[in-house]
């Protein structure tokens, strides 16, 4: 038998096993490795702190998504020996492979910043990028009476780069509903010059922050969290005081990537931008947050990549040329509070613009504009994720490559 091994059974790894399990030629078998029995719907971590979702709504057993003909191993991955086509597992076993897909994602690393994971971690310094962090923050906010809340991004890239903005919009809404908005000073602190990475969207989203009375401090490169005096301090000496800090720590690829000598400074794997083949080894492919491609680290991106990577894995096995089809396509709903949302659709070359999606003129979704329907789209995404995306079922009318239909651009 020839072995296709998938490392990681999160969004991307699960989609890949479901796409491939009945498409591989005879003589191939799939083995998947993951250390964690629980699959988390990470976009739900945004809603947990505000009591919009419950714990149960954001998690399911991983085993529920594993096809019967896939060999699933629940253990840690220690390192990849790419020279000898082998993976070392933390249970002491070795796993040989013919073809490897790395889908080990990214995680928060608060220990990268002095003082961040200090005595006040999950007391008045919180994250909402992990299940535990999001829950602790929810429990804290339930009884918080107000003060200075600082929402902070440590450095890019981060998963779902719009999530911190969404957090600010939802916080404004949440404190208003609780009747304590006047007691809460919201400040958004970012290493970027504006609200977002792409200029047009940044302008619109920056305006929304302004409208909702959120102060913005840009170009802030954090040096340390001063737990005692409750302030964050930048390298150039700017100090921002807080009563509660909601931070997005450095996002990093898994330690097994570093141990394998396959990653960059942040343990992301250098990956061909359009074929998703590892730049160093031709029988290794990379998908989702684990890559270093300059696309958003998002479940929607993993979904588009999975459709393209499936074709390329089958082409590689058949000895055919790979298709350079991944264009960086990302499609993200942005929750803006008060039951409304925005939608952005973009790729490596085309920044988000206004228009309609997925149909020109008809929509029904509005691009880069607030609407109630976009909010419902965001909430419906959870059902689509559990019932379609993870199972490898394509979403009708939405192609992995970005379509220019309905987009208001003068030149493409
Ligand atoms: C707060 C928040 C909001 C978000 N909102 C959105 C959104 O609205 N829309 C959107 O599209 N995306 C959103 N995302 C991003 C999205 O969840 C991720 O981009 C997506 O889950 C990435 O999939 P992945 O498979 O690459 O990584 P993951 O889903 O994180 O999976 C990685 C898997 O690898 C396993 N693993 C890693 N290392 C090892 C090891 N050494 N041994 C064994 N197993 C290992 C892990 O256990 C995990 O199961 C959000 C993320 C967050 C945190």
XYZ file of C-alpha atoms and ligand atoms in Angstrom:
465
model
C 0.000 0.000 0.000
C 1.046 3.610 -0.563
C 0.440 5.971 2.344
C -1.126 9.407 2.215
C -0.637 10.862 5.694
C -2.515 13.979 6.842
C -1.096 15.782 9.880
C -3.860 17.611 11.768
C -7.624 17.031 11.740
C -8.815 20.610 12.202
C -10.722 22.482 9.485
C -8.266 21.825 6.657
C -7.216 18.250 7.550
C -10.839 17.164 7.992
C -11.871 18.669 4.654
C -8.934 16.940 2.919
C -9.706 13.464 4.321
C -13.343 13.820 3.289
C -12.476 15.056 -0.202
C -9.895 12.343 -0.839
C -11.090 9.181 0.915
C -13.097 7.881 -2.051
C -11.064 9.483 -4.840
C -7.619 7.926 -4.375
C -6.549 5.175 -6.836
C -6.420 1.535 -5.653
C -3.418 0.744 -3.507
C -3.500 4.016 -1.521
C -4.621 4.437 2.082
C -5.152 7.556 4.195
C -3.882 7.963 7.759
C -4.710 11.080 9.802
C -3.014 12.144 13.043
C -4.309 14.639 15.619
C -3.692 15.017 19.351
C -7.028 16.556 20.334
C -10.313 14.556 20.346
C -12.408 17.749 20.141
C -13.057 19.730 16.961
C -13.655 23.386 17.787
C -15.588 25.734 15.547
C -13.119 28.582 16.090
C -15.254 31.380 14.558
C -17.604 30.667 17.499
C -14.877 31.833 19.932
C -15.874 35.386 18.921
C -19.423 34.871 20.171
C -18.738 32.932 23.402
C -17.561 35.951 25.455
C -20.816 37.782 24.721
C -23.034 34.811 25.606
C -24.268 34.598 22.005
C -23.084 30.977 21.604
C -22.789 28.274 24.240
C -19.822 25.923 24.696
C -21.833 23.070 23.160
C -22.422 25.026 19.952
C -18.725 25.348 19.164
C -17.425 21.808 19.677
C -18.001 18.280 18.402
C -15.976 15.053 18.614
C -13.427 14.850 15.777
C -14.283 11.159 15.289
C -17.691 12.222 13.933
C -16.048 13.570 10.768
C -13.665 10.684 10.007
C -14.757 8.444 7.094
C -14.770 4.678 7.832
C -11.946 3.870 5.403
C -9.547 6.388 6.985
C -7.045 5.234 9.603
C -7.236 7.800 12.439
C -4.530 8.037 15.108
C -5.109 10.197 18.179
C -1.668 11.232 19.391
C 0.852 14.066 19.111
C 3.169 14.682 16.150
C 6.744 15.123 17.309
C 8.551 15.773 14.022
C 8.712 15.020 10.333
C 11.816 13.396 8.905
C 11.319 14.647 5.355
C 14.578 13.098 4.129
C 13.324 9.611 5.013
C 9.550 10.148 4.443
C 8.684 9.401 8.067
C 6.735 11.086 10.877
C 7.705 10.542 14.525
C 4.733 10.470 16.888
C 4.690 11.271 20.600
C 3.384 7.757 21.347
C 6.831 6.499 20.295
C 5.684 5.137 16.911
C 6.968 6.017 13.439
C 4.660 6.620 10.514
C 6.049 6.193 6.977
C 4.456 8.162 4.143
C 4.512 8.307 0.368
C 2.716 11.634 0.304
C 2.256 14.048 3.224
C -0.271 16.832 3.803
C 0.583 19.240 6.625
C -2.548 20.772 8.198
C -1.319 21.520 11.715
C -2.785 25.054 11.798
C -1.639 27.878 14.074
C -2.114 28.677 17.744
C -1.593 31.622 20.089
C 1.792 32.063 21.760
C 1.331 34.657 24.570
C 4.682 33.600 26.019
C 6.379 35.453 23.113
C 5.709 38.842 24.777
C 7.201 39.751 28.160
C 4.523 39.767 30.868
C 1.649 38.697 28.643
C 1.263 35.242 30.131
C 2.100 36.627 33.572
C 0.283 36.621 36.902
C -2.801 38.305 35.398
C -3.303 35.895 32.459
C -7.000 35.066 32.309
C -7.630 37.349 35.314
C -7.519 40.741 33.590
C -5.440 39.806 30.517
C -7.486 37.612 28.176
C -7.472 36.135 24.702
C -10.484 34.960 22.750
C -8.485 32.924 20.189
C -8.624 29.737 22.285
C -11.611 27.894 23.738
C -10.297 28.312 27.295
C -9.507 32.012 26.792
C -12.873 32.758 25.286
C -14.709 31.013 28.151
C -12.683 32.778 30.880
C -13.425 36.103 29.202
C -17.134 35.289 29.086
C -17.145 34.491 32.810
C -15.259 37.708 33.556
C -17.540 39.923 31.433
C -20.701 38.544 33.026
C -19.937 40.502 36.205
C -17.672 43.310 34.915
C -19.046 46.762 35.762
C -16.923 48.765 33.319
C -13.622 50.595 32.958
C -10.935 50.723 30.263
C -11.078 47.782 27.841
C -8.139 47.569 25.437
C -8.487 45.273 22.405
C -5.011 44.574 21.136
C -3.262 42.783 18.258
C 0.335 41.746 18.928
C 1.615 41.161 15.389
C 0.482 39.933 11.974
C -0.292 37.428 10.568
C -3.191 36.315 12.763
C -6.072 33.949 12.081
C -9.165 35.716 10.784
C -7.673 39.246 10.762
C -11.152 40.799 11.025
C -11.993 38.986 14.301
C -10.464 41.665 16.607
C -12.552 44.332 14.824
C -15.648 42.183 15.182
C -14.836 41.839 18.877
C -14.766 45.651 19.225
C -18.100 46.040 17.397
C -19.771 43.303 19.449
C -18.327 44.681 22.710
C -19.901 48.080 21.953
C -23.263 46.377 21.333
C -22.958 44.076 24.401
C -22.163 46.910 26.830
C -24.993 49.020 25.397
C -27.451 46.159 25.925
C -26.183 45.752 29.496
C -26.702 49.495 30.026
C -23.049 50.111 30.958
C -21.616 51.442 27.670
C -21.069 54.902 29.209
C -18.866 53.265 31.864
C -16.673 51.474 29.284
C -13.851 53.120 27.345
C -13.010 50.970 24.315
C -9.567 51.308 22.709
C -8.338 49.339 19.689
C -4.550 48.956 19.555
C -2.976 47.546 16.416
C 0.488 47.201 14.849
C -1.116 48.213 11.513
C -1.461 51.835 10.435
C -5.224 51.401 9.976
C -8.048 49.124 11.048
C -7.317 46.338 8.521
C -4.657 45.043 6.148
C -6.434 46.118 2.897
C -6.834 49.872 2.195
C -10.497 50.189 1.080
C -11.805 47.835 3.781
C -9.540 49.525 6.315
C -11.179 52.889 5.587
C -14.738 51.520 5.984
C -13.950 49.490 9.094
C -11.976 52.368 10.627
C -14.994 54.616 10.124
C -17.230 52.066 11.884
C -14.865 52.015 14.887
C -15.061 55.811 14.972
C -18.884 55.744 14.739
C -19.080 53.342 17.664
C -16.835 55.504 19.813
C -13.837 53.152 19.803
C -10.460 54.940 20.109
C -7.811 53.630 17.693
C -4.057 53.533 18.340
C -2.106 52.360 15.266
C 1.544 51.457 14.577
C 1.843 50.016 18.091
C 4.546 47.355 18.388
C 4.254 45.854 21.833
C 7.356 45.288 23.957
C 5.701 44.209 27.209
C 2.612 43.883 29.343
C 3.103 45.597 32.705
C 0.780 43.533 34.925
C 1.442 45.550 38.061
C 0.609 48.957 36.572
C -1.919 47.558 34.102
C -0.535 48.981 30.885
C 0.930 47.775 27.612
C 4.147 49.403 26.495
C 5.446 49.657 22.922
C 9.079 49.513 21.769
C 9.063 53.286 21.255
C 7.759 53.941 24.756
C 4.038 54.516 24.123
C 1.989 53.350 27.121
C -1.677 52.330 26.966
C -3.414 51.762 30.333
C -6.152 49.132 30.738
C -8.469 47.644 33.318
C -9.018 44.657 31.082
C -6.786 43.695 28.173
C -8.203 41.514 25.407
C -5.186 40.601 23.345
C -4.530 38.581 20.229
C -1.098 37.155 21.025
C 1.455 36.181 18.360
C 0.037 33.406 16.156
C 2.499 30.594 15.426
C 2.642 27.326 13.545
C 3.115 24.137 15.565
C 6.385 23.256 17.322
C 6.597 20.000 15.305
C 7.250 22.163 12.196
C 10.237 23.822 13.902
C 11.473 20.437 15.157
C 11.380 19.194 11.542
C 13.352 22.155 10.171
C 10.485 22.931 7.807
C 9.274 26.323 9.053
C 10.068 30.050 9.005
C 10.546 32.232 12.131
C 6.902 31.718 13.140
C 6.898 27.991 12.254
C 4.849 28.520 9.080
C 5.818 26.254 6.190
C 7.163 27.940 3.005
C 4.539 26.882 0.466
C 4.018 27.530 -3.246
C 1.335 30.257 -3.348
C -0.732 28.712 -6.139
C -0.166 24.911 -6.038
C 0.181 24.523 -2.223
C 3.201 22.265 -2.655
C 5.884 22.593 0.036
C 8.803 24.596 -1.380
C 11.385 22.205 0.083
C 9.952 18.735 -0.621
C 7.825 17.806 -3.617
C 5.940 14.969 -1.860
C 4.731 17.331 0.895
C 1.728 19.652 0.491
C 0.545 22.254 2.993
C -2.927 23.662 3.642
C -4.747 26.077 5.962
C -3.113 28.168 8.661
C 0.086 26.074 8.568
C 1.243 27.645 5.257
C 3.183 30.882 4.852
C 1.086 31.980 1.834
C -0.006 35.639 2.000
C -3.720 34.769 2.078
C -5.914 35.219 5.168
C -5.630 32.470 7.759
C -9.303 31.550 7.616
C -11.595 28.547 7.432
C -13.018 29.881 4.159
C -9.504 29.946 2.705
C -8.865 26.375 3.899
C -12.133 25.413 2.186
C -11.117 26.946 -1.181
C -7.613 25.504 -0.854
C -9.023 22.037 -0.096
C -10.940 21.913 -3.389
C -7.817 22.919 -5.337
C -5.412 20.757 -3.333
C -7.606 17.679 -3.891
C -7.130 18.127 -7.659
C -3.400 18.615 -7.205
C -2.952 15.557 -4.974
C -4.731 13.423 -7.597
C -2.611 15.031 -10.361
C 0.602 14.359 -8.406
C -0.319 10.709 -7.880
C -1.156 10.352 -11.593
C 2.181 11.938 -12.528
C 0.441 14.946 -14.124
C 1.495 18.606 -13.729
C 0.068 20.529 -10.746
C -2.451 23.294 -11.438
C -1.421 26.732 -10.085
C -5.071 27.514 -9.302
C -5.143 28.871 -5.747
C -5.498 32.648 -6.119
C -5.592 33.532 -2.393
C -9.407 33.656 -2.388
C -10.888 34.597 1.019
C -14.514 35.250 1.879
C -15.259 36.592 5.351
C -18.385 37.779 7.097
C -17.707 40.631 9.521
C -20.081 40.936 12.460
C -20.644 44.659 13.059
C -23.096 44.523 15.992
C -26.793 45.366 16.365
C -27.767 42.372 14.246
C -25.800 43.532 11.191
C -22.778 42.306 9.323
C -20.538 42.983 6.323
C -19.035 40.597 3.802
C -15.662 40.838 2.107
C -14.441 38.758 -0.831
C -10.847 39.140 -2.027
C -7.710 37.354 -3.189
C -3.940 37.870 -3.515
C -4.394 40.598 -6.128
C -7.876 42.052 -5.641
C -8.594 43.878 -2.389
C -12.174 43.840 -0.962
C -14.524 46.194 -2.826
C -18.223 47.044 -2.683
C -20.824 45.175 -4.741
C -23.077 42.148 -4.429
C -22.357 38.461 -3.760
C -22.549 35.824 -5.155
C -24.728 37.151 -8.010
C -24.131 40.416 -9.875
C -26.850 42.944 -9.094
C -29.043 40.478 -7.167
C -26.749 39.585 -4.283
C -28.386 38.752 -1.966
C -25.299 39.516 0.153
C -23.818 43.042 0.146
C -20.056 43.450 -0.097
C -18.304 45.882 2.233
C -21.659 47.261 3.384
C -23.615 46.564 6.560
C -26.823 44.532 6.242
C -29.011 42.270 8.381
C -28.681 39.496 5.793
C -24.886 39.477 6.115
C -25.324 38.925 9.874
C -27.618 35.963 9.199
C -25.052 34.700 6.691
C -22.423 34.730 9.443
C -24.688 32.789 11.811
C -25.646 30.301 9.052
C -21.958 29.672 8.423
C -21.794 27.509 11.584
C -24.360 25.077 10.135
C -22.600 25.142 6.763
C -19.264 24.438 8.487
C -20.437 21.391 10.451
C -22.689 19.964 7.743
C -21.033 20.854 4.439
C -17.494 22.221 4.594
C -15.998 19.609 6.937
C -17.669 16.848 4.940
C -16.150 18.116 1.692
C -19.472 19.242 0.221
C -19.098 22.256 -2.094
C -21.239 25.356 -1.425
C -23.435 26.022 -4.492
C -22.489 29.105 -6.595
C -19.269 29.751 -4.665
C -16.130 28.742 -6.528
C -12.668 28.279 -5.043
C -11.291 30.892 -7.444
C -12.567 34.410 -6.828
C -15.230 35.612 -9.246
C -15.356 39.281 -10.287
C -19.128 39.134 -10.850
C -20.989 41.848 -8.931
C -17.819 43.624 -7.810
C -17.542 47.381 -8.261
C -14.082 47.694 -9.767
C -13.066 49.835 -12.699
C -10.094 47.708 -13.654
C -9.303 44.150 -12.677
C -11.631 33.874 17.122
C -11.553 33.290 15.735
C -12.493 33.651 14.801
C -12.426 33.129 13.515
N -13.385 33.495 12.614
C -13.352 32.993 11.358
C -14.378 33.317 10.424
O -15.329 34.057 10.720
N -14.295 32.811 9.169
C -13.262 31.981 8.806
O -13.242 31.547 7.651
N -12.276 31.656 9.674
C -12.299 32.120 10.940
N -11.320 31.769 11.848
C -10.127 31.031 11.388
C -10.323 29.533 11.237
O -10.906 28.968 12.387
C -8.959 28.890 10.948
O -8.326 29.596 9.902
C -9.096 27.447 10.544
O -9.619 26.683 11.610
C -7.743 26.877 10.109
O -7.840 25.519 9.871
P -6.541 24.586 10.000
O -6.990 23.215 9.705
O -5.418 25.160 9.230
O -6.124 24.697 11.538
P -6.941 24.119 12.790
O -8.389 24.051 12.471
O -6.506 24.923 13.946
O -6.426 22.610 12.933
C -5.103 22.262 13.246
C -5.161 20.852 13.855
O -3.828 20.341 13.964
C -3.707 19.668 15.218
N -2.291 19.702 15.609
C -1.458 20.766 15.555
N -0.242 20.410 15.985
C -0.296 19.098 16.317
C 0.657 18.170 16.824
N 1.926 18.509 17.076
N 0.241 16.898 17.048
C -1.031 16.508 16.775
N -1.971 17.344 16.307
C -1.601 18.628 16.066
C -4.599 20.463 16.168
O -5.012 19.673 17.271
C -5.765 20.854 15.256
O -6.818 19.912 15.317
C -11.371 32.240 13.163
C -10.433 31.856 14.118
C -10.509 32.372 15.395
C -9.490 31.952 16.432
